[in-house]
Amino acid sequence: MESQPILSRYQDLVTSPADFLNACSRPLPTTGWYNPCKANPGSSFPTDLNRKSMAWTPSGFKIDEALTESILTDFLTGKIVFQEESAMTAVHLMDIRPGQRILDLCAAPGNKTAQISTRLGETGMVVANDISKARLGVLHGTIDRLGLTNVATTAYDARHFPIPQVLFDHVIADVPCTCEGTSRKHPRILSRNNPDERKRLIRIQTEILLRAIECTRPGGTIVYSTCTYAPEENEGVIQSVLDSKFGVPSFEILPVKIPGLTTSPGLTGWNEQSFDASMVRCARIWPHQNDTGGFFLALLRRTGKPDESLTEASTSRLTPLSPGEWPWKLHAFNEEDLLPWRNLAFSKKYNRFVGVNCVPPTELRVQSIGMTGLNLKSDHPKFSTALAIKIGHLAQSAWAEIRPESLFDFWERKRTSTIDFKVGPEDVKTVVVRCGGVSLGLGSLQFPEKEIDSRFPKVWGGLQISERLQQIREL
Ligand SMILES: C[S@@+](CC[C@H](N)C(=O)[O-])C[C@H]1O[C@@H](n2cnc3c(N)ncnc32)[C@H](O)[C@@H]1O
């Protein structure tokens, strides 16, 4: 423990301090999850690899090997999300049902928002809030890469998030914290901590948790999570809200159970302070238990009577897309294929592609809604790359199919040969490019060679594609 003094304060909380410290000094395994909205059962592509599954969740994977072409392809087409394993547990606790309305109060960079959104499928709505507009930018990239149409983003200080008339079914408060549990990935995080910073964070965490409960409907649940071991930022914060004299709505602590994952119960005391007995229902994940980062989880349920008069609002279906609108005509979609979405004018450059039930409360000032849809700034309105990846497999015309061997060339924005193609009715050359039934993005058909000039962006999902391809080639 001497080498990491900040961690020595926890030695009495772990059964084997040596195992704890050893785990903290090892690099983290690479982990993540499969996007359930991209299961694509009919597809023969891409081939799967040596990814190990996780005992507690069938959608989780661990990989030992370095970046490969198959992993890169899955990432670029939104089939996988990289996320630290312990951080994946917070959304796992939520009993998410189709059509629900869920608030993520501290959402950026957006991995938990993505988990919630994909578990809702093409239904319901997630409001993803974060105080940092810069960090929300990363979240917007994730929304486009994964093709999430049921997320609206806002940029409030979560402590003052407007309490809507119709409350949310679930709220997650994955609050800013001292991040001690991320030290395997960011070793320097431990030297940055100091008592004043912890005190400042505890005040913010307490106010955010209070607002999370206020935004949840009676009967709905709240997940409070941190990536720190510190009891002051975990049980201590929940205790402060329990003890608060300021009219906190009543709530109870529910048991956190994750079969297949080893966790430790929450604490009923720390130093001089005692906590409520029900705090044992919370869970702490130590790095040596499952070879992960460190994490804390609490699942709360707001108690009290629901206001039945308000639960119906804002879930009415809005007008879905019409395939007659250009360029839907170009790609010749079937009308029923487009029913889940609408095309929303939002800015001068891009329309938004939005789930019909994604209707954020009117009280909110929304930064963005749904994913990037039509590009209005080109010669003629055309698909964004995000939209091509999202619904390109449904296009009946204006598509081209390439060989798996041509993937690298496509990602590198080069010219590639086609196996088959179908031009649009107006001879527009921009087509959706596909491989084995999976949409990859956009390309421009070239004649007489019948080849495709790739229009894939240089940067996608935060990755500089050429750099990553170089890495793969050097392996
Ligand atoms: C632990 S991170 C959230 C990670 C995110 N839930 C995910 O899974 O990708 C905490 C986030 O809280 C945001 N934050 C800090 N103070 C905040 C506040 N007062 N209101 C809202 N967000 C805040 C930070 O910008 C940061 O993005």
Coordinates of C-alpha atoms and ligand atoms in Angstrom, one line a residue:
M1 CA 0.0 0.0 0.0
E2 CA 3.0 2.4 0.6
S3 CA 3.4 3.0 -3.1
Q4 CA -0.2 4.2 -3.4
P5 CA -0.9 5.9 -0.1
I6 CA -4.4 7.1 -1.2
L7 CA -5.5 3.4 -1.5
S8 CA -4.1 2.5 2.0
R9 CA -7.2 4.1 3.6
Y10 CA -9.2 1.1 2.2
Q11 CA -7.1 -1.7 3.4
D12 CA -9.5 -2.7 6.2
L13 CA -12.4 -2.9 3.7
V14 CA -10.8 -5.6 1.5
T15 CA -10.2 -9.2 2.4
S16 CA -6.7 -9.2 0.8
P17 CA -5.0 -5.8 0.6
A18 CA -2.2 -7.4 -1.4
D19 CA -4.6 -8.7 -4.1
F20 CA -6.2 -5.3 -4.2
L21 CA -3.0 -3.5 -4.7
N22 CA -1.7 -6.1 -7.3
A23 CA -4.8 -5.7 -9.3
C24 CA -4.5 -1.9 -9.2
S25 CA -1.0 -2.1 -10.6
R26 CA -2.0 -4.2 -13.7
P27 CA -3.4 -2.7 -16.9
L28 CA -7.1 -3.1 -17.5
P29 CA -8.4 -5.7 -19.9
T30 CA -10.2 -4.4 -23.0
T31 CA -14.0 -4.9 -22.6
G32 CA -17.2 -3.7 -24.1
W33 CA -20.7 -4.8 -25.3
Y34 CA -22.5 -5.7 -28.4
N35 CA -25.2 -3.2 -29.6
P36 CA -28.4 -5.2 -29.4
C37 CA -30.0 -3.0 -32.1
K38 CA -27.3 -4.2 -34.6
A39 CA -27.6 -7.9 -34.1
N40 CA -28.2 -8.4 -37.8
P41 CA -28.9 -12.1 -37.6
G42 CA -29.1 -12.6 -41.4
S43 CA -25.6 -11.2 -41.9
S44 CA -22.6 -13.4 -42.6
F45 CA -20.3 -10.5 -41.9
P46 CA -18.1 -9.7 -40.1
T47 CA -16.6 -12.9 -38.9
D48 CA -16.4 -13.2 -35.1
L49 CA -13.1 -13.6 -33.3
N50 CA -11.7 -14.7 -30.0
R51 CA -13.9 -12.5 -27.9
K52 CA -14.7 -13.9 -24.4
S53 CA -18.1 -13.4 -23.0
M54 CA -18.8 -12.1 -19.5
A55 CA -20.4 -14.4 -16.9
W56 CA -22.9 -11.8 -15.7
T57 CA -24.1 -10.4 -19.1
P58 CA -24.4 -12.2 -22.4
S59 CA -23.9 -8.9 -24.3
G60 CA -20.5 -8.2 -22.7
F61 CA -17.1 -9.2 -24.3
K62 CA -13.4 -9.1 -23.3
I63 CA -10.7 -9.1 -25.9
D64 CA -7.1 -10.1 -25.4
E65 CA -5.8 -9.4 -28.9
A66 CA -4.9 -6.0 -30.2
L67 CA -7.0 -4.0 -32.6
T68 CA -7.9 -6.1 -35.7
E69 CA -9.8 -5.3 -38.9
S70 CA -12.9 -7.2 -37.6
I71 CA -12.9 -5.2 -34.3
L72 CA -12.4 -1.9 -36.2
T73 CA -15.2 -2.8 -38.6
D74 CA -17.6 -3.6 -35.7
F75 CA -16.7 -0.3 -34.1
L76 CA -17.1 1.8 -37.2
T77 CA -20.5 0.3 -38.0
G78 CA -21.7 0.8 -34.5
K79 CA -21.9 -2.9 -33.7
I80 CA -19.8 -2.7 -30.5
V81 CA -19.1 -0.2 -27.7
F82 CA -15.9 -0.2 -25.7
Q83 CA -16.7 0.3 -22.0
E84 CA -14.9 -0.7 -18.8
E85 CA -16.6 -3.7 -17.3
S86 CA -17.5 -2.4 -13.8
A87 CA -19.0 0.8 -15.4
M88 CA -21.3 -1.4 -17.4
T89 CA -23.1 -2.6 -14.3
A90 CA -24.9 0.6 -13.5
V91 CA -27.4 0.4 -16.4
H92 CA -27.7 -3.4 -15.9
L93 CA -29.5 -2.6 -12.6
M94 CA -32.3 -0.7 -14.4
D95 CA -35.5 -2.6 -15.1
I96 CA -35.8 -0.9 -18.6
R97 CA -39.1 -1.6 -20.4
P98 CA -40.0 -0.5 -24.0
G99 CA -41.4 3.0 -24.2
Q100 CA -40.0 4.3 -21.0
R101 CA -38.7 7.8 -20.4
I102 CA -35.3 7.8 -18.8
L103 CA -33.0 10.6 -17.6
D104 CA -29.2 10.4 -17.5
L105 CA -28.1 13.4 -15.4
C106 CA -24.3 13.2 -15.9
A107 CA -24.2 11.6 -19.3
A108 CA -21.0 12.4 -21.2
P109 CA -19.1 10.8 -22.8
G110 CA -22.3 8.7 -23.2
N111 CA -21.6 5.0 -22.7
K112 CA -24.4 4.6 -20.2
T113 CA -26.7 6.7 -22.3
A114 CA -25.9 4.3 -25.2
Q115 CA -26.6 1.3 -23.0
I116 CA -30.0 2.7 -22.0
S117 CA -30.9 3.8 -25.5
T118 CA -30.2 0.4 -27.1
R119 CA -32.0 -1.4 -24.4
L120 CA -35.1 0.6 -25.2
G121 CA -34.6 -0.3 -28.8
E122 CA -36.4 2.0 -31.2
T123 CA -38.9 3.0 -28.4
G124 CA -39.1 5.5 -25.6
M125 CA -36.8 8.3 -24.8
V126 CA -33.5 9.1 -23.0
V127 CA -32.7 12.6 -21.9
A128 CA -28.9 12.7 -21.7
N129 CA -27.7 15.7 -19.7
D130 CA -24.2 17.0 -19.0
I131 CA -22.9 20.3 -17.8
S132 CA -20.0 20.2 -20.3
K133 CA -20.9 21.1 -23.9
A134 CA -17.5 19.9 -25.0
R135 CA -18.1 16.5 -23.5
L136 CA -21.6 16.4 -25.0
G137 CA -19.9 16.7 -28.4
V138 CA -18.3 13.2 -27.8
L139 CA -21.8 11.9 -26.9
H140 CA -23.2 13.3 -30.1
G141 CA -20.5 11.3 -32.0
T142 CA -21.6 8.1 -30.1
I143 CA -25.2 8.8 -31.0
D144 CA -24.3 9.0 -34.7
R145 CA -22.0 6.0 -34.7
L146 CA -24.5 3.8 -33.0
G147 CA -27.5 5.2 -34.8
L148 CA -29.5 6.2 -31.6
T149 CA -32.8 7.9 -32.5
N150 CA -34.3 8.1 -29.0
V151 CA -31.8 10.4 -27.3
A152 CA -32.3 14.1 -26.6
T153 CA -29.4 16.0 -25.1
T154 CA -29.4 18.9 -22.6
A155 CA -26.6 20.9 -21.0
Y156 CA -27.9 21.8 -17.5
D157 CA -26.1 21.8 -14.2
A158 CA -27.7 18.6 -12.9
R159 CA -28.3 20.2 -9.5
H160 CA -30.7 22.6 -11.2
F161 CA -32.1 20.3 -13.9
P162 CA -35.7 21.5 -14.5
I163 CA -38.1 19.1 -12.8
P164 CA -40.6 18.2 -15.5
Q165 CA -44.4 18.0 -14.9
V166 CA -44.3 14.4 -16.1
L167 CA -41.6 12.7 -14.2
F168 CA -39.1 10.1 -15.5
D169 CA -39.5 6.3 -15.1
H170 CA -35.8 5.9 -14.2
V171 CA -33.0 8.3 -13.5
I172 CA -29.3 7.6 -13.4
A173 CA -26.9 9.9 -11.5
D174 CA -23.4 8.7 -12.5
V175 CA -21.9 11.6 -10.7
P176 CA -18.5 13.4 -11.0
C177 CA -16.2 11.8 -8.3
T178 CA -12.5 11.4 -7.4
C179 CA -12.4 8.5 -9.9
E180 CA -10.0 6.4 -7.7
G181 CA -11.5 3.2 -9.3
T182 CA -10.1 4.3 -12.7
S183 CA -6.5 4.2 -11.6
R184 CA -5.7 1.1 -13.6
K185 CA -6.4 3.1 -16.7
H186 CA -5.3 6.5 -15.5
P187 CA -2.6 5.9 -12.8
R188 CA -2.0 9.6 -12.2
I189 CA -5.6 10.1 -11.0
L190 CA -4.6 9.1 -7.4
S191 CA -2.0 11.9 -7.1
R192 CA -4.6 14.5 -8.0
N193 CA -6.9 13.8 -5.1
N194 CA -7.0 16.0 -2.0
P195 CA -9.4 16.4 0.9
D196 CA -10.7 19.8 -0.4
E197 CA -11.5 18.4 -3.8
R198 CA -13.3 15.5 -2.2
K199 CA -15.4 17.9 -0.1
R200 CA -16.3 20.0 -3.1
L201 CA -17.4 16.9 -5.0
I202 CA -19.4 15.6 -2.1
R203 CA -21.5 18.7 -2.0
I204 CA -22.2 18.4 -5.8
Q205 CA -22.9 14.7 -5.6
T206 CA -25.4 15.2 -2.8
E207 CA -27.3 17.9 -4.7
I208 CA -27.3 15.9 -7.9
L209 CA -28.7 12.8 -6.1
L210 CA -31.4 14.9 -4.5
R211 CA -32.4 16.3 -7.9
A212 CA -32.3 12.7 -9.4
I213 CA -34.9 11.6 -6.8
E214 CA -37.1 14.7 -7.5
C215 CA -37.1 13.9 -11.3
T216 CA -38.2 10.3 -10.8
R217 CA -41.9 9.3 -10.7
P218 CA -43.1 7.5 -7.5
G219 CA -42.4 3.8 -8.1
G220 CA -39.6 4.6 -10.5
T221 CA -35.9 3.9 -9.7
I222 CA -32.7 5.9 -9.4
V223 CA -29.2 4.5 -9.9
Y224 CA -26.5 6.4 -8.0
S225 CA -23.1 5.3 -9.1
T226 CA -19.4 6.5 -8.9
C227 CA -16.1 5.1 -9.9
T228 CA -14.6 5.7 -6.5
Y229 CA -14.1 3.5 -3.4
A230 CA -14.5 6.5 -1.0
P231 CA -17.4 5.9 1.5
E232 CA -17.8 9.6 1.9
E233 CA -18.8 9.9 -1.8
N234 CA -21.0 6.9 -1.8
E235 CA -22.8 5.7 1.4
G236 CA -22.1 9.1 2.9
V237 CA -23.9 11.0 0.1
I238 CA -26.9 8.7 0.3
Q239 CA -27.0 9.1 4.0
S240 CA -26.9 13.0 3.7
V241 CA -29.9 12.8 1.4
L242 CA -31.7 10.4 3.8
D243 CA -31.0 12.9 6.6
S244 CA -31.8 16.0 4.7
K245 CA -34.3 18.3 6.3
F246 CA -35.2 19.9 2.9
G247 CA -38.3 18.0 1.9
V248 CA -36.6 15.1 0.0
P249 CA -39.2 12.8 -1.6
S250 CA -39.3 9.5 0.3
F251 CA -37.2 6.6 -1.2
E252 CA -35.9 3.2 -0.2
I253 CA -32.7 1.4 -1.0
L254 CA -33.2 -1.8 -3.1
P255 CA -30.7 -4.7 -3.1
V256 CA -28.1 -4.7 -5.8
K257 CA -27.8 -8.2 -7.2
I258 CA -25.6 -9.1 -10.2
P259 CA -25.4 -12.9 -10.5
G260 CA -22.1 -13.9 -12.0
L261 CA -20.2 -10.9 -10.7
T262 CA -18.5 -10.7 -7.3
T263 CA -19.3 -7.6 -5.3
S264 CA -19.0 -6.4 -1.7
P265 CA -22.0 -5.0 0.3
G266 CA -22.2 -1.3 1.1
L267 CA -20.9 -0.1 4.5
T268 CA -22.9 0.7 7.6
G269 CA -20.0 2.8 9.0
W270 CA -16.8 4.5 8.1
N271 CA -14.4 6.1 10.5
E272 CA -16.6 7.8 13.1
Q273 CA -19.7 7.9 11.0
S274 CA -22.5 5.3 10.9
F275 CA -24.8 4.8 8.0
D276 CA -28.3 3.4 7.7
A277 CA -28.5 -0.4 8.0
S278 CA -30.1 -0.7 4.5
M279 CA -26.8 0.6 3.0
V280 CA -25.6 -3.0 2.9
R281 CA -27.9 -3.4 -0.1
C282 CA -25.5 -1.2 -2.1
A283 CA -22.5 -2.8 -3.8
R284 CA -18.8 -2.0 -4.2
I285 CA -16.8 -3.6 -7.0
W286 CA -13.1 -4.0 -6.1
P287 CA -10.6 -4.5 -8.9
H288 CA -9.2 -7.8 -7.7
Q289 CA -12.7 -9.4 -7.5
N290 CA -13.4 -9.6 -11.2
D291 CA -10.3 -8.1 -12.8
T292 CA -12.0 -4.7 -13.5
G293 CA -11.9 -1.1 -12.4
G294 CA -13.5 0.0 -9.1
F295 CA -17.1 1.0 -8.9
F296 CA -19.9 1.8 -6.4
L297 CA -23.6 1.1 -7.1
A298 CA -26.8 2.1 -5.3
L299 CA -30.3 1.3 -6.5
L300 CA -33.1 3.5 -5.0
R301 CA -36.8 3.5 -5.5
R302 CA -38.9 6.6 -5.0
T303 CA -41.9 5.7 -2.8
G304 CA -45.2 7.4 -2.6
K305 CA -48.3 7.6 -4.8
P306 CA -48.0 8.3 -8.5
D307 CA -50.0 11.2 -10.0
E308 CA -52.1 9.1 -12.5
S309 CA -53.3 12.3 -14.3
L310 CA -49.8 13.0 -15.6
T311 CA -48.4 9.7 -16.8
E312 CA -49.9 9.7 -20.3
A313 CA -48.4 12.9 -21.6
S314 CA -45.8 13.2 -24.3
T315 CA -45.9 9.6 -25.5
S316 CA -48.2 10.2 -28.4
R317 CA -46.9 9.1 -31.8
L318 CA -45.8 11.8 -34.1
T319 CA -46.1 11.7 -37.9
P320 CA -43.6 9.1 -39.2
L321 CA -41.5 9.5 -42.3
S322 CA -43.0 9.3 -45.7
P323 CA -41.0 7.4 -48.3
G324 CA -42.1 9.9 -51.0
E325 CA -39.9 12.6 -49.5
W326 CA -36.6 13.0 -51.2
P327 CA -34.2 11.2 -50.9
W328 CA -36.3 8.4 -49.5
K329 CA -37.6 8.0 -53.0
L330 CA -34.1 7.7 -54.3
H331 CA -33.4 4.8 -52.0
A332 CA -36.9 3.3 -52.6
F333 CA -37.7 2.4 -49.0
N334 CA -40.8 0.4 -48.1
E335 CA -43.2 2.6 -46.2
E336 CA -43.5 0.3 -43.3
D337 CA -39.7 0.2 -42.8
L338 CA -39.7 3.9 -42.0
L339 CA -42.6 3.9 -39.5
P340 CA -40.4 4.1 -36.3
W341 CA -38.9 7.5 -37.3
R342 CA -39.5 11.1 -38.3
N343 CA -37.4 13.6 -40.2
L344 CA -37.0 16.8 -38.1
A345 CA -35.8 20.2 -39.3
F346 CA -33.3 21.2 -36.7
S347 CA -30.5 23.3 -38.2
K348 CA -29.6 24.7 -41.6
K349 CA -27.1 22.0 -42.3
Y350 CA -28.6 18.8 -41.1
N351 CA -32.1 17.4 -40.4
R352 CA -32.4 15.1 -37.5
F353 CA -33.6 11.5 -37.7
V354 CA -35.7 10.9 -34.6
G355 CA -37.8 8.1 -33.1
V356 CA -41.5 8.9 -33.2
N357 CA -41.8 8.6 -29.4
C358 CA -38.7 10.6 -28.6
V359 CA -40.5 13.7 -27.3
P360 CA -38.6 15.5 -24.6
P361 CA -40.5 17.3 -21.9
T362 CA -41.5 20.8 -23.1
E363 CA -39.8 22.4 -20.0
L364 CA -36.3 21.5 -21.4
R365 CA -33.9 23.5 -23.6
V366 CA -32.7 20.7 -25.9
Q367 CA -29.2 20.8 -27.5
S368 CA -29.9 18.0 -29.9
I369 CA -32.4 15.3 -30.6
G370 CA -32.1 11.9 -32.4
M371 CA -29.2 11.4 -34.8
T372 CA -27.8 13.3 -37.8
G373 CA -30.1 12.7 -40.7
L374 CA -30.2 14.4 -44.0
N375 CA -27.3 16.7 -45.2
L376 CA -29.1 19.8 -46.6
K377 CA -25.9 21.5 -47.6
S378 CA -24.8 19.3 -50.5
D379 CA -26.0 19.8 -54.1
H380 CA -29.1 17.8 -53.3
P381 CA -30.3 16.6 -49.8
K382 CA -28.5 13.4 -49.1
F383 CA -27.9 10.9 -46.3
S384 CA -25.3 11.6 -43.6
T385 CA -22.9 8.7 -43.1
A386 CA -24.7 8.0 -39.8
L387 CA -28.0 7.6 -41.6
A388 CA -26.5 5.5 -44.3
I389 CA -25.1 3.1 -41.7
K390 CA -28.4 3.2 -39.8
I391 CA -30.9 2.4 -42.5
G392 CA -28.8 1.7 -45.7
H393 CA -29.6 -2.0 -45.5
L394 CA -33.3 -1.2 -46.1
A395 CA -32.6 0.7 -49.3
Q396 CA -34.1 -0.9 -52.4
S397 CA -32.1 1.2 -54.8
A398 CA -29.1 3.5 -54.9
W399 CA -26.8 1.0 -53.2
A400 CA -23.6 -0.9 -54.0
E401 CA -22.1 -4.1 -52.6
I402 CA -18.4 -4.5 -52.1
R403 CA -16.2 -7.5 -51.2
P404 CA -14.9 -8.0 -47.6
E405 CA -11.4 -7.8 -49.0
S406 CA -12.1 -4.2 -50.0
L407 CA -13.1 -3.0 -46.5
F408 CA -9.7 -1.4 -45.7
D409 CA -9.9 0.5 -49.0
F410 CA -13.4 1.7 -48.2
W411 CA -12.4 2.9 -44.7
E412 CA -9.4 4.6 -46.2
R413 CA -11.6 6.6 -48.6
K414 CA -10.1 4.8 -51.7
R415 CA -11.7 3.6 -54.9
T416 CA -13.0 0.0 -54.7
S417 CA -14.6 -2.5 -57.1
T418 CA -18.3 -3.5 -56.6
I419 CA -19.9 -7.0 -56.7
D420 CA -23.3 -5.5 -57.5
F421 CA -25.1 -2.2 -57.5
K422 CA -28.3 -0.5 -58.3
V423 CA -28.4 3.2 -59.3
G424 CA -31.1 5.5 -58.1
P425 CA -34.1 6.5 -60.3
E426 CA -32.6 9.9 -61.2
D427 CA -29.1 8.6 -61.9
V428 CA -27.8 10.1 -58.8
K429 CA -24.4 8.5 -58.2
T430 CA -24.3 8.8 -54.4
V431 CA -25.1 5.3 -53.1
V432 CA -25.2 3.4 -49.8
V433 CA -22.3 1.0 -49.7
R434 CA -22.8 -2.4 -48.1
C435 CA -20.8 -5.5 -47.4
G436 CA -22.5 -8.8 -46.5
G437 CA -25.8 -7.0 -45.7
V438 CA -24.2 -4.5 -43.4
S439 CA -24.3 -0.8 -44.3
L440 CA -20.9 0.9 -44.2
G441 CA -21.5 4.4 -45.3
L442 CA -21.7 6.4 -48.6
G443 CA -19.9 6.2 -51.8
S444 CA -20.0 7.6 -55.3
L445 CA -20.5 5.2 -58.2
Q446 CA -18.0 5.6 -61.1
F447 CA -18.7 4.6 -64.6
P448 CA -17.8 2.8 -66.9
E449 CA -15.5 1.1 -64.3
K450 CA -18.5 0.3 -62.0
E451 CA -16.3 1.2 -59.0
I452 CA -17.0 3.1 -55.8
D453 CA -15.2 6.2 -54.5
S454 CA -15.5 5.9 -50.8
R455 CA -17.0 8.9 -49.0
F456 CA -16.3 7.6 -45.5
P457 CA -15.2 10.4 -43.1
K458 CA -11.5 10.6 -42.1
V459 CA -12.6 10.7 -38.4
W460 CA -15.5 8.5 -37.1
G461 CA -16.4 7.8 -33.5
G462 CA -13.4 9.8 -32.4
L463 CA -11.0 7.6 -34.3
Q464 CA -8.5 8.8 -36.9
I465 CA -9.1 5.9 -39.3
S466 CA -5.8 6.1 -41.2
E467 CA -3.8 5.9 -38.0
R468 CA -5.7 2.9 -36.7
L469 CA -5.3 1.1 -40.1
Q470 CA -1.6 1.7 -40.0
Q471 CA -1.5 0.1 -36.5
I472 CA -3.3 -3.0 -37.7
R473 CA -1.0 -3.3 -40.7
E474 CA 2.1 -3.1 -38.5
L475 CA 0.9 -6.0 -36.3
Ligands
LIG1 C1 -18.4 10.0 -14.3 S1 -18.7 11.1 -15.6 C2 -20.1 10.4 -16.4 C3 -19.8 9.3 -17.3 C4 -21.0 8.9 -18.2 N1 -22.1 8.6 -17.4 C5 -20.7 7.7 -19.1 O1 -21.0 6.5 -18.7 O2 -20.1 7.9 -20.2 C6 -19.3 12.5 -14.8 C7 -19.9 13.6 -15.8 O3 -20.5 14.6 -15.0 C8 -20.4 15.8 -15.6 N2 -20.7 16.8 -14.6 C9 -19.9 17.3 -13.6 N3 -20.5 18.2 -12.9 C10 -21.8 18.2 -13.3 C11 -23.0 19.0 -13.0 N4 -23.0 19.8 -12.0 N5 -24.1 18.8 -13.7 C12 -24.1 17.9 -14.8 N6 -23.0 17.2 -15.1 C13 -21.9 17.4 -14.4 C14 -19.0 15.8 -16.1 O4 -18.9 16.7 -17.2 C15 -18.8 14.3 -16.6 O5 -19.1 14.2 -17.9

